[in-house]
Each structure stands twice: as C-alpha cells, then as structure tokens.
XYZ file of C-alpha atoms in Angstrom:
581
model
C 0.000 0.000 0.000
C 2.794 2.435 0.917
C 4.615 1.684 -2.348
C 1.433 2.256 -4.363
C 0.789 5.636 -2.686
C 4.433 6.651 -3.225
C 4.221 5.856 -6.933
C 0.785 7.373 -7.499
C 1.345 10.674 -5.676
C 5.149 11.043 -5.842
C 5.423 10.886 -2.034
C 8.359 9.964 0.147
C 7.959 6.734 2.179
C 7.213 8.746 5.317
C 4.790 10.977 3.396
C 2.948 7.906 2.075
C 2.556 6.570 5.625
C 1.265 9.944 6.829
C -1.192 10.096 3.920
C -2.630 6.646 4.695
C -2.912 7.656 8.366
C -4.690 10.896 7.393
C -7.209 8.953 5.276
C -7.930 6.622 8.225
C -8.504 9.486 10.670
C -10.578 11.448 8.150
C -12.836 8.433 7.633
C -13.081 7.979 11.390
C -13.948 11.659 11.848
C -16.703 11.414 9.209
C -18.141 8.382 10.962
C -17.896 10.065 14.375
C -20.023 12.929 13.039
C -22.811 10.350 12.694
C -22.663 9.441 16.399
C -24.986 12.281 17.557
C -27.578 11.415 14.894
C -27.466 7.703 15.707
C -27.760 8.392 19.410
C -30.586 10.872 18.801
C -32.579 8.189 16.968
C -31.955 5.718 19.795
C -33.020 8.370 22.326
C -36.168 9.233 20.384
C -37.125 5.551 20.025
C -36.943 5.177 23.781
C -38.676 8.495 24.514
C -41.614 8.552 22.120
C -44.749 6.616 23.155
C -44.502 3.338 21.402
C -41.877 4.845 19.162
C -44.691 5.401 16.674
C -45.102 1.650 16.408
C -47.296 0.614 19.325
C -44.529 -0.969 21.423
C -44.098 -0.297 25.145
C -42.335 2.875 26.314
C -38.841 2.504 27.832
C -37.814 4.621 30.785
C -35.224 7.277 29.880
C -32.485 8.216 32.337
C -31.722 11.829 31.409
C -28.515 11.933 33.466
C -27.011 8.892 31.778
C -28.189 10.119 28.384
C -26.509 13.487 28.988
C -23.261 11.806 30.066
C -23.294 9.618 26.954
C -23.952 12.677 24.751
C -21.030 14.564 26.334
C -18.805 11.515 25.935
C -19.656 11.341 22.229
C -18.814 15.031 21.825
C -15.475 14.436 23.551
C -14.736 11.515 21.222
C -15.504 13.689 18.179
C -13.237 16.437 19.540
C -10.314 14.059 20.165
C -10.694 12.453 16.732
C -10.825 15.926 15.109
C -7.605 16.978 16.892
C -5.794 13.852 15.693
C -7.176 14.204 12.177
C -5.993 17.824 12.006
C -2.479 16.822 13.027
C -2.065 14.032 10.483
C -4.032 15.722 7.694
C -2.560 19.223 7.878
C 0.584 19.469 9.997
C 2.217 16.355 8.559
C 1.100 17.046 4.998
C 2.656 20.510 5.202
C 5.852 18.850 6.399
C 5.764 16.559 3.364
C 5.334 19.607 1.112
C 8.444 21.141 2.659
C 10.364 17.924 1.982
C 9.050 17.954 -1.601
C 10.419 21.461 -2.196
C 13.800 20.513 -0.751
C 13.821 17.318 -2.811
C 13.071 19.278 -5.995
C 15.806 21.780 -5.208
C 18.278 18.938 -4.609
C 17.190 17.337 -7.874
C 17.724 20.583 -9.787
C 21.141 20.974 -8.181
C 22.282 17.647 -9.627
C 20.774 17.980 -13.094
C 23.020 18.748 -16.074
C 22.756 22.233 -17.553
C 21.232 20.674 -20.669
C 17.999 20.434 -18.688
C 17.991 24.151 -17.855
C 18.707 25.008 -21.470
C 15.372 23.426 -22.408
C 13.371 25.015 -19.575
C 12.915 28.653 -18.700
C 13.050 30.174 -15.235
C 9.295 30.864 -15.057
C 8.539 27.221 -15.812
C 10.939 25.869 -13.194
C 9.957 28.317 -10.465
C 6.274 27.540 -11.115
C 6.968 23.817 -10.664
C 8.809 24.351 -7.387
C 6.512 26.989 -5.908
C 3.088 27.040 -7.596
C 2.708 23.317 -8.338
C 3.982 22.305 -4.912
C 1.647 24.802 -3.228
C -1.328 23.468 -5.187
C -0.392 19.892 -4.293
C 0.080 20.909 -0.660
C -3.377 22.505 -0.495
C -5.124 19.640 -2.244
C -3.464 16.965 -0.123
C -4.297 18.801 3.092
C -7.852 19.892 2.225
C -9.105 17.549 -0.493
C -7.449 14.191 -1.185
C -7.606 12.649 2.323
C -11.194 13.879 2.525
C -11.905 12.163 -0.798
C -10.700 8.746 0.333
C -12.055 9.301 3.843
C -15.482 10.108 2.401
C -15.429 6.989 0.246
C -14.598 4.790 3.244
C -17.027 6.451 5.662
C -19.833 6.608 3.069
C -19.320 2.905 2.329
C -19.608 2.026 6.032
C -22.712 4.197 6.469
C -24.346 2.617 3.403
C -23.616 -0.852 4.760
C -25.210 0.114 8.097
C -28.341 1.425 6.347
C -28.665 -1.727 4.240
C -28.313 -3.876 7.347
C -30.932 -1.783 9.158
C -33.427 -2.258 6.312
C -32.149 -3.416 2.950
C -35.305 -2.404 1.050
C -35.264 1.192 2.251
C -31.486 1.198 1.891
C -31.744 0.297 -1.815
C -34.468 2.915 -2.305
C -32.097 5.473 -0.793
C -28.849 4.448 -2.512
C -29.728 3.243 -6.007
C -29.041 6.727 -7.421
C -25.419 6.784 -6.189
C -23.789 4.375 -8.717
C -25.631 6.027 -11.632
C -24.449 9.488 -10.527
C -20.846 8.287 -10.269
C -21.109 6.562 -13.652
C -22.063 9.856 -15.320
C -19.152 11.585 -13.599
C -16.664 8.797 -14.432
C -17.529 8.904 -18.143
C -16.286 12.493 -18.259
C -12.906 11.737 -16.635
C -10.880 11.827 -19.862
C -12.602 15.026 -20.972
C -11.800 16.695 -17.644
C -8.167 15.563 -17.738
C -7.663 16.944 -21.256
C -9.263 20.200 -20.180
C -6.986 20.519 -17.134
C -3.871 19.712 -19.184
C -4.792 22.343 -21.755
C -5.413 24.902 -18.998
C -2.107 24.037 -17.369
C -0.130 24.506 -20.593
C -1.830 27.830 -21.319
C -1.097 29.015 -17.791
C 2.561 28.097 -18.295
C 2.694 30.053 -21.557
C 1.282 33.093 -19.730
C 3.916 32.779 -16.999
C 6.648 32.433 -19.635
C 5.382 35.479 -21.500
C 5.266 37.600 -18.333
C 8.776 36.464 -17.362
C 10.040 37.277 -20.852
C 8.422 40.721 -20.734
C 10.025 41.513 -17.378
C 13.451 40.291 -18.477
C 13.330 42.142 -21.801
C 11.520 45.327 -20.810
C 14.433 47.485 -22.023
C 14.487 45.782 -25.417
C 10.701 46.065 -25.735
C 10.834 49.795 -25.085
C 13.848 50.327 -27.338
C 12.117 48.562 -30.226
C 8.762 50.259 -29.489
C 7.267 46.798 -29.201
C 5.180 47.294 -26.036
C 1.843 47.397 -27.853
C 2.504 44.188 -29.796
C 3.725 42.447 -26.656
C 0.604 43.532 -24.740
C -1.643 42.239 -27.547
C 0.138 38.890 -27.526
C -0.199 38.601 -23.746
C -3.883 39.615 -23.897
C -4.548 36.883 -26.452
C -3.030 34.327 -24.096
C -5.092 35.653 -21.184
C -8.286 35.586 -23.258
C -7.520 32.037 -24.360
C -6.952 30.994 -20.739
C -10.195 32.669 -19.648
C -12.204 30.924 -22.396
C -10.684 27.546 -21.551
C -11.389 28.132 -17.868
C -15.040 28.955 -18.566
C -15.461 25.867 -20.766
C -13.802 23.681 -18.143
C -15.997 25.016 -15.342
C -19.118 24.612 -17.490
C -18.269 20.993 -18.239
C -17.482 20.055 -14.652
C -20.332 22.145 -13.237
C -22.863 20.658 -15.659
C -21.840 17.109 -14.825
C -21.971 17.771 -11.104
C -25.412 19.365 -11.455
C -26.681 16.344 -13.385
C -25.345 14.082 -10.642
C -26.910 16.274 -7.934
C -30.268 16.259 -9.724
C -30.141 12.489 -10.121
C -29.335 12.022 -6.429
C -32.374 14.100 -5.453
C -34.486 11.335 -6.982
C -33.360 9.177 -4.076
C -35.571 11.196 -1.704
C -38.540 10.606 -4.020
C -37.906 6.869 -4.115
C -37.549 6.740 -0.301
C -40.954 8.413 0.120
C -42.662 6.173 -2.463
C -41.098 2.876 -1.351
C -41.461 3.826 2.329
C -45.157 4.633 1.899
C -45.720 1.362 0.040
C -43.955 -0.719 2.698
C -45.689 1.149 5.535
C -49.062 0.555 3.870
C -48.248 -3.164 3.777
C -47.175 -2.874 7.448
C -43.753 -4.363 6.703
C -41.966 -1.349 8.294
C -42.976 0.951 11.114
C -43.424 4.707 10.806
C -40.243 5.389 12.779
C -38.090 3.488 10.247
C -39.676 5.436 7.415
C -38.984 8.746 9.202
C -35.373 7.682 9.898
C -34.678 7.082 6.203
C -36.437 10.287 5.151
C -34.303 12.289 7.585
C -31.150 10.466 6.517
C -31.923 11.138 2.842
C -31.651 14.869 3.513
C -27.912 14.581 4.297
C -26.658 11.181 3.123
C -25.861 12.385 -0.398
C -23.606 15.243 0.693
C -20.538 12.982 1.263
C -21.047 11.528 -2.228
C -21.270 14.984 -3.801
C -18.141 16.045 -1.918
C -16.441 12.897 -3.173
C -17.216 13.820 -6.794
C -16.015 17.379 -6.253
C -12.806 16.045 -4.718
C -12.401 13.591 -7.589
C -12.526 16.561 -9.966
C -9.775 18.166 -7.900
C -7.811 14.906 -8.069
C -7.963 15.010 -11.871
C -6.700 18.600 -11.668
C -3.964 17.400 -9.307
C -2.799 14.576 -11.576
C -1.392 17.038 -14.133
C 0.855 18.577 -11.480
C 1.863 15.207 -10.045
C 2.878 14.106 -13.546
C 5.234 17.105 -13.654
C 6.779 16.034 -10.347
C 7.207 12.475 -11.605
C 8.777 13.787 -14.799
C 11.384 15.714 -12.812
C 11.996 12.797 -10.430
C 12.692 10.546 -13.418
C 15.337 12.858 -14.920
C 18.877 11.410 -14.852
C 21.275 13.287 -12.593
C 25.011 13.830 -12.930
C 26.836 11.666 -10.450
C 30.356 10.425 -9.842
C 33.148 9.975 -7.372
C 33.466 12.536 -4.580
C 37.149 11.693 -4.093
C 39.503 13.603 -6.406
C 43.180 14.283 -5.670
C 44.982 14.717 -9.026
C 48.746 14.977 -9.425
C 48.292 17.809 -11.924
C 45.527 19.890 -13.471
C 46.039 19.463 -17.204
C 42.757 19.468 -19.141
C 42.725 17.113 -22.118
C 40.044 16.973 -24.808
C 40.229 13.668 -26.669
C 38.109 13.521 -29.860
C 35.161 15.190 -28.133
C 31.775 15.445 -29.847
C 28.757 17.268 -28.467
C 25.374 18.540 -29.619
C 22.672 20.514 -27.830
C 20.028 18.881 -30.002
C 19.985 15.724 -32.057
C 21.246 16.038 -35.630
C 22.761 19.469 -34.879
C 26.434 18.866 -34.108
C 27.997 21.702 -32.090
C 31.442 20.253 -31.281
C 32.952 17.804 -33.742
C 36.033 15.748 -32.872
C 37.956 18.350 -30.838
C 41.289 17.312 -29.289
C 43.787 19.538 -27.409
C 45.539 19.870 -24.044
C 45.398 22.901 -21.765
C 48.445 22.435 -19.521
C 48.871 23.543 -15.948
C 50.999 26.667 -15.652
C 49.979 27.830 -19.134
C 47.324 30.098 -20.578
C 45.335 28.456 -23.363
C 43.214 30.869 -25.400
C 40.191 29.750 -27.426
C 39.569 32.074 -30.351
C 37.419 32.059 -33.433
C 34.239 33.524 -34.885
C 31.127 33.952 -32.727
C 28.992 30.830 -32.577
C 31.972 28.613 -33.360
C 31.771 26.694 -30.076
C 34.383 28.374 -27.842
C 32.109 28.931 -24.843
C 30.660 25.438 -25.255
C 34.156 23.957 -25.062
C 34.897 25.914 -21.865
C 31.653 24.760 -20.249
C 32.233 21.152 -21.293
C 35.588 21.349 -19.516
C 33.701 22.003 -16.268
C 31.093 19.297 -17.015
C 28.235 21.745 -17.333
C 27.032 19.288 -19.964
C 27.929 15.661 -20.596
C 29.550 15.023 -23.966
C 28.197 12.642 -26.605
C 31.503 10.962 -27.556
C 35.166 11.064 -26.671
C 36.696 11.961 -23.318
C 37.605 15.004 -21.286
C 40.355 14.307 -18.763
C 41.420 16.392 -15.796
C 44.707 15.274 -14.279
C 44.260 12.037 -16.212
C 40.823 11.395 -14.683
C 37.699 11.208 -16.870
C 35.499 14.061 -15.595
C 32.345 12.078 -16.434
C 33.316 9.832 -13.525
C 33.488 12.739 -11.071
C 30.697 14.291 -9.042
C 30.057 17.754 -10.558
C 30.256 19.542 -7.217
C 33.545 17.823 -6.415
C 34.863 18.727 -9.866
C 33.850 22.381 -9.653
C 35.803 22.855 -6.433
C 38.845 22.960 -8.724
C 37.399 25.686 -10.987
C 37.106 29.450 -10.707
C 34.904 30.735 -13.514
C 34.259 34.206 -14.878
C 31.699 34.385 -17.670
C 30.680 37.367 -19.751
C 27.133 37.157 -18.375
C 27.586 37.880 -14.677
C 25.022 36.650 -12.153
C 24.779 38.646 -8.926
C 22.404 38.445 -5.967
C 20.508 41.122 -4.081
C 23.080 40.973 -1.308
C 25.734 43.426 -0.238
C 28.885 43.819 -2.326
C 30.784 41.974 0.426
C 28.456 38.955 0.362
C 28.367 38.844 -3.438
C 32.147 38.521 -3.514
C 32.082 35.990 -0.653
C 30.045 33.682 -2.921
C 33.428 32.721 -4.371
C 34.572 31.167 -1.098
C 32.113 30.200 1.605
C 33.311 31.254 5.034
C 35.981 33.649 3.773
C 36.952 36.351 6.256
C 36.252 40.020 5.589
C 39.990 40.586 5.158
C 40.174 37.922 2.410
C 37.163 39.439 0.656
C 38.615 42.950 0.784
C 41.958 41.735 -0.552
C 40.258 40.027 -3.525
C 38.122 43.137 -4.130
C 41.185 45.387 -4.247
C 42.993 43.062 -6.660
C 39.896 43.094 -8.888
C 39.850 46.933 -8.837
C 36.515 47.051 -6.974
C 37.664 49.531 -4.320
C 37.303 52.546 -6.589
C 33.569 52.206 -7.249
C 32.593 50.543 -3.951
C 33.816 53.539 -1.937
C 31.361 55.711 -3.878
C 28.385 53.539 -2.890
C 26.158 54.751 0.002
C 27.196 52.004 2.429
C 30.431 50.873 0.839
C 30.841 47.102 0.866
C 27.581 46.778 2.864
C 25.515 48.335 0.031
C 22.751 46.137 -1.381
C 23.210 46.052 -5.153
C 19.675 45.028 -6.238
C 18.440 42.083 -8.248
C 21.317 40.775 -10.386
C 23.330 43.904 -9.499
C 20.933 46.307 -11.207
C 22.459 49.260 -9.321
C 25.884 48.637 -10.870
C 27.293 49.166 -14.340
C 28.357 46.283 -16.554
C 32.040 46.844 -15.805
C 31.405 47.006 -12.052
C 29.448 43.780 -12.133
C 32.265 42.158 -14.107
C 34.840 43.214 -11.522
C 32.793 41.661 -8.704
C 32.732 38.418 -10.697
C 36.510 38.566 -11.101
C 36.881 39.260 -7.368
C 34.962 36.047 -6.694
C 37.405 34.077 -8.844
C 40.394 35.689 -7.118
C 38.884 34.868 -3.717
C 38.263 31.215 -4.636
C 41.894 30.799 -5.789
C 41.123 27.506 -7.570
C 43.760 25.594 -9.602
C 41.780 25.983 -12.854
C 40.611 29.332 -14.227
C 37.954 29.657 -16.950
C 37.601 33.173 -18.340
C 34.950 33.855 -20.969
C 35.296 37.471 -22.129
C 36.145 38.356 -18.536
C 37.241 41.895 -19.445
C 34.738 42.566 -22.214
C 32.791 45.147 -20.172
C 35.876 47.111 -19.069
C 37.550 50.112 -20.608
C 41.207 49.937 -21.635
C 42.541 51.440 -18.388
C 40.588 49.137 -16.083
C 41.297 46.165 -18.335
C 45.023 46.742 -17.901
C 44.589 46.833 -14.115
C 42.528 43.660 -14.164
C 45.102 41.944 -16.361
C 47.682 42.668 -13.677
C 45.423 41.169 -11.023
C 44.731 38.141 -13.214
C 48.469 37.663 -13.775
C 48.875 37.060 -10.045
C 45.768 34.851 -10.016
C 46.789 32.515 -12.840
C 50.343 31.739 -11.757
C 50.989 27.956 -11.841
C 47.361 27.306 -12.771
C 45.521 25.878 -15.732
C 43.938 28.805 -17.537
C 41.381 28.517 -20.322
C 40.485 31.914 -21.725
C 38.019 33.055 -24.375
C 38.591 36.510 -25.800
C 38.365 38.582 -28.974
C 40.744 41.417 -28.168
C 44.267 41.154 -29.486
C 45.980 42.307 -26.300
C 44.132 39.633 -24.322
C 45.207 36.610 -26.368
C 48.649 37.595 -27.593
C 50.094 36.903 -24.143
C 48.727 33.349 -24.116
C 51.031 30.346 -24.234
C 48.772 28.497 -26.658
C 46.072 29.517 -29.120
C 43.332 27.106 -30.212
C 41.322 28.412 -33.168
C 37.805 26.956 -33.277
C 35.454 27.438 -36.197
C 32.105 25.667 -36.718
C 32.816 23.273 -33.874
C 36.206 22.141 -35.128
C 39.822 23.090 -34.402
C 41.263 24.611 -37.549
C 44.717 25.368 -36.100
C 46.589 25.624 -32.803
C 49.977 26.729 -31.516
C 51.661 29.682 -29.866
C 50.697 33.191 -31.045
C 54.099 33.576 -32.714
C 53.816 30.241 -34.533
C 50.329 30.982 -35.796
C 51.296 34.457 -36.990
C 54.208 32.993 -38.945
C 51.982 30.296 -40.376
C 49.749 32.923 -41.967
C 46.594 30.916 -41.482
C 43.178 31.666 -39.989
C 44.533 33.263 -36.818
C 46.859 35.540 -38.718
C 44.014 36.617 -41.009
C 41.757 37.315 -38.022
C 44.588 39.191 -36.342
C 45.035 41.419 -39.353
C 41.717 43.165 -38.782
C 42.277 46.874 -38.050
C 39.775 46.984 -35.163
C 42.045 45.137 -32.775
C 39.252 42.632 -32.235
C 39.474 39.033 -33.387
C 36.659 38.341 -35.858
C 35.956 35.803 -38.524
C 37.080 36.181 -42.085
C 34.842 35.710 -45.049
C-alpha cells in the first residue's frame, strides 16, 4: 500500500505513511459525526410513546443520556484533533520535503535540462505546483478517500438496518458516479490544456520583465501587450469551458441524487401501507436522505480536484525521473592538465555543435580559445567544467575522466568568470564571498582590491555593505564584471575559466585587471576566451575553433608565422578578433 501511494502521488515513504494515516482518521472523523444522529434516533425511540409503532415505552435516564452525549462530543473532539495533526501538519511537512527534494534534484541535473526550460517554468513547478499539491493533499485528497470509506460504512449500516429502504435510498449513487466517471478523460484533457496555457502566460510575463528594455527600445510594447492579452483571453475561455463541463456534470449528478428522496418516500409509503416497516423506520430514512448524499457529492467534487492534481503530479514524476550527474566525490589529481580527446557534443539531435575536438590545456599555461562567434568556444569551456555531458570522446582532468566525477567535487577545482555575470541582491561583500564560503572580511577585501573594486565601492552609500539590487541592477556592466573577477580571485582555484572576462571594461581598467589576473593565474591551468588582441597575444597556446572544429593551434608567434586563420583574423584593423569571409 505504501509503495502504491508513493508511486501514485510522488510521495516519500514517510509521506505515504502519513497520507494513509490521514485517510484513516478522516474516515473515522466522518463516521464520528454520525454518532450524535445515531444516538438521537436511539433516544427518540426510547422516549416517544410506542416509538410510533405501538410498542411499550422505555424509561429514559436523562442523566445517563446526557453523560453519553457529552462523551460522544469528547470523542468527536479528540478524533478531530488527531485528524488535524495528520491531515494538515504532517502534509505541510511533506510539502516542505518535496520542495527541498526538488531543489536537490535541480542541483544535480546537467545544464542541458535548464537550457530546455525557462526560469518561469521551473519556479512555477517548485513553488506554484507544490503549493497546489500541498493545499489539495491537506484539504481535499484525504477527505476524498475518507469520504469513500465512511460513506461505504454508512451505506452498509443502512442496508443492514433495512435493505429495502437502503436500496431505495442508494440506487441513485452508482448512476451518478457513472455519469461523472464517463467524463474523466474530458476533464483531464481540459486541465492539461489549462495548465499549458497558464505556463505560456507565466513564460510570456517572465520574458516581458526580463526584456523590458528591449521592448521599449524597439517600441514593441503594444505588440507584446496584444500577444499577452490573447493568451489571457484564451486561458479565460478555456477556464469557462472547463468550469461549465465540470459544473454541468456535477449538477446532473446532484439532480439524479435528489431522486433518491422521491424513491424513499414512495417505497417507504408502500412498505408502511403493507405494514412491513414501522413509521419510525420510514422517518429515519427520510431524515437520513436529507444529508446522506452530501458525502457523495463532496467525493465527486474532490475527484474533480484529483484530476486537476494529476497534471501537477505528472510534472513532479517527470522531474523525479530525470537522470542526474553523479560520480566519485574523491579527487586528488597529481596535476591539473585538461585534455580533450576527440570530443563530440550537440545541444540537439542532428545538430552537431562540437565535432572531434582534441587539445591539451596544460597547468601553468594560458590556453586561449579564439574564433568567430557561434563557433563553439564557450561550449568547449563549459564542457571542460562538465556543465554538460559530452556525446563521444573523453575530457580528462589530471588524467581522470570528468564524467566519472561528481560535478560539485569537480567544480571545487574551478574558478569561472563568464561574460554574463550573475549577482544576488546581497551586499557587495556577500556577493564577492560567494566565491569562497566562510571567507573572512579581510580575504574578501583583498580580492576586491585586486579586482579593482575599491574605486567604485567607496562611492556607494554604504560601501561594501551596500545592497546592489536584483542581479546587481544598481551597478554598471564593468562594475558587475569586476565583482565576478573578485569572486574568482577569492576562490583561488587551480583551474581558471575566463569567458570574455574583461569585455565590459575600458582599456585602463582592463590593464589593471590583467595585472590582477596575472597574479591569479600563476601555476594554474587557464582557459580563456577573448576577442581582443591584447588579451590573447600573451597566451602560451592559441586554439582556433570554427564551426565546432579546431582549424589550427599553436603559440601566437607560430600561428602568426603560419599565416593561417589566426593571422588573417589578427590582421583586422579593429584590434578585435573576428571571422574572415
């Protein structure tokens, strides 16, 4: 049972146990709510003269009856307290575990996964989907199964009490559920369509927020608003159709169930006329018919919510099934040479990005990757850090295949500075400290000074304690770049990856940063991507990559003498390495 619940609802083992417990206590609570009614009928039968049937009157002890009534109320209260604990408190705890589990899963996924998903989609899965699942599993799903169990027990009791009146009361239930069940596929398709449309809206809003500057610059606000409005209108129309379908089916089921009261009156009158039941039994079933169908209607409503829930659970299962990057957590190499051995890689099938690349970036040397934009330089650098797993060949670090290493263990050896800097809405100090967890303030300040951050930080309102806004929105591009470089200096890892690390700096600051980097890269393996002449001419080795292949490699002097692709690129008057026609 626990395994089935785990698989069906994507629960942990403990969460599955808590869910089964919550169903049990919910069913027990529903049954306990019947105690006052059952006792009231027993009390009335004893109290009324002949109990409407001509039998002798039993003496009623009001004191004992009151004690029993209070005891039943206490039982209901205690059951309700227990049900609340297992159905809400524990379910919320499972939701917290689910969020942590998703975050851990995302942490171990290859970057290829994130390249196919946008931020709005992922954040919605972690936050919105989990919240919806949390609410439904605390307020709906246990109640669904609890209602089914309790309603089944109550129906059995009624049939035992008088099977003829019980059938007259309950014959409408299976027909109502049959009508609802026939629409299950239609409801599921409707929910899936709604879910996809909602995701497109979230993606569009995220895109608009991220690209607001571009939208304004291109005078594209009106077109963007029209596109978003179309999505919203589509979502609204789908929502209306979905509610109409579900509402209509529920109303049909409700109407059909009301026929049960009619059949109870007709069959009860017939049996009473034949004197096969007493008047009290007929009254009992008529009173019961006023409320017996409510649990069934709630069950159908909850089943509709369960169909709605299944779309979100499928998303959780999809993420749980994704393969993660794993490997050894023990890595103590003798050296830090990076070797590419006939490496092939593609982001998508049938679209080769890297084709048979082989080279060695040696420790103590600077290896520069150059070539036209889109040639695969940044991809090569990211493959070296196992941001993606390659299709064929091998990438070795210190003679060890990096595909056999845990990514987090591997990245301890890397300090990376990319052209697109990611900063957090922390202080300048804490943003730099990201490079080395637990670094002292003195270490952070030293790295900041080497990265030429002191000049602009001193002008900020609170110096190094200044909050820099989301992704460093209060800083210029060059200032953000220098913070990223300060992180790399602070980490002081044996391998340095620099992708256009000085692209956002002016010539004066670039020269200062180059001096700082010179101290940083001593005796380390350095892989650098750059277009400026002065950046790559000091490298020990140049690897020219074009259309995913190495077209030539060697020292800058050798390649200039060779008069090949690098020399032709170098001959451009702009001082920037570009492709030739």
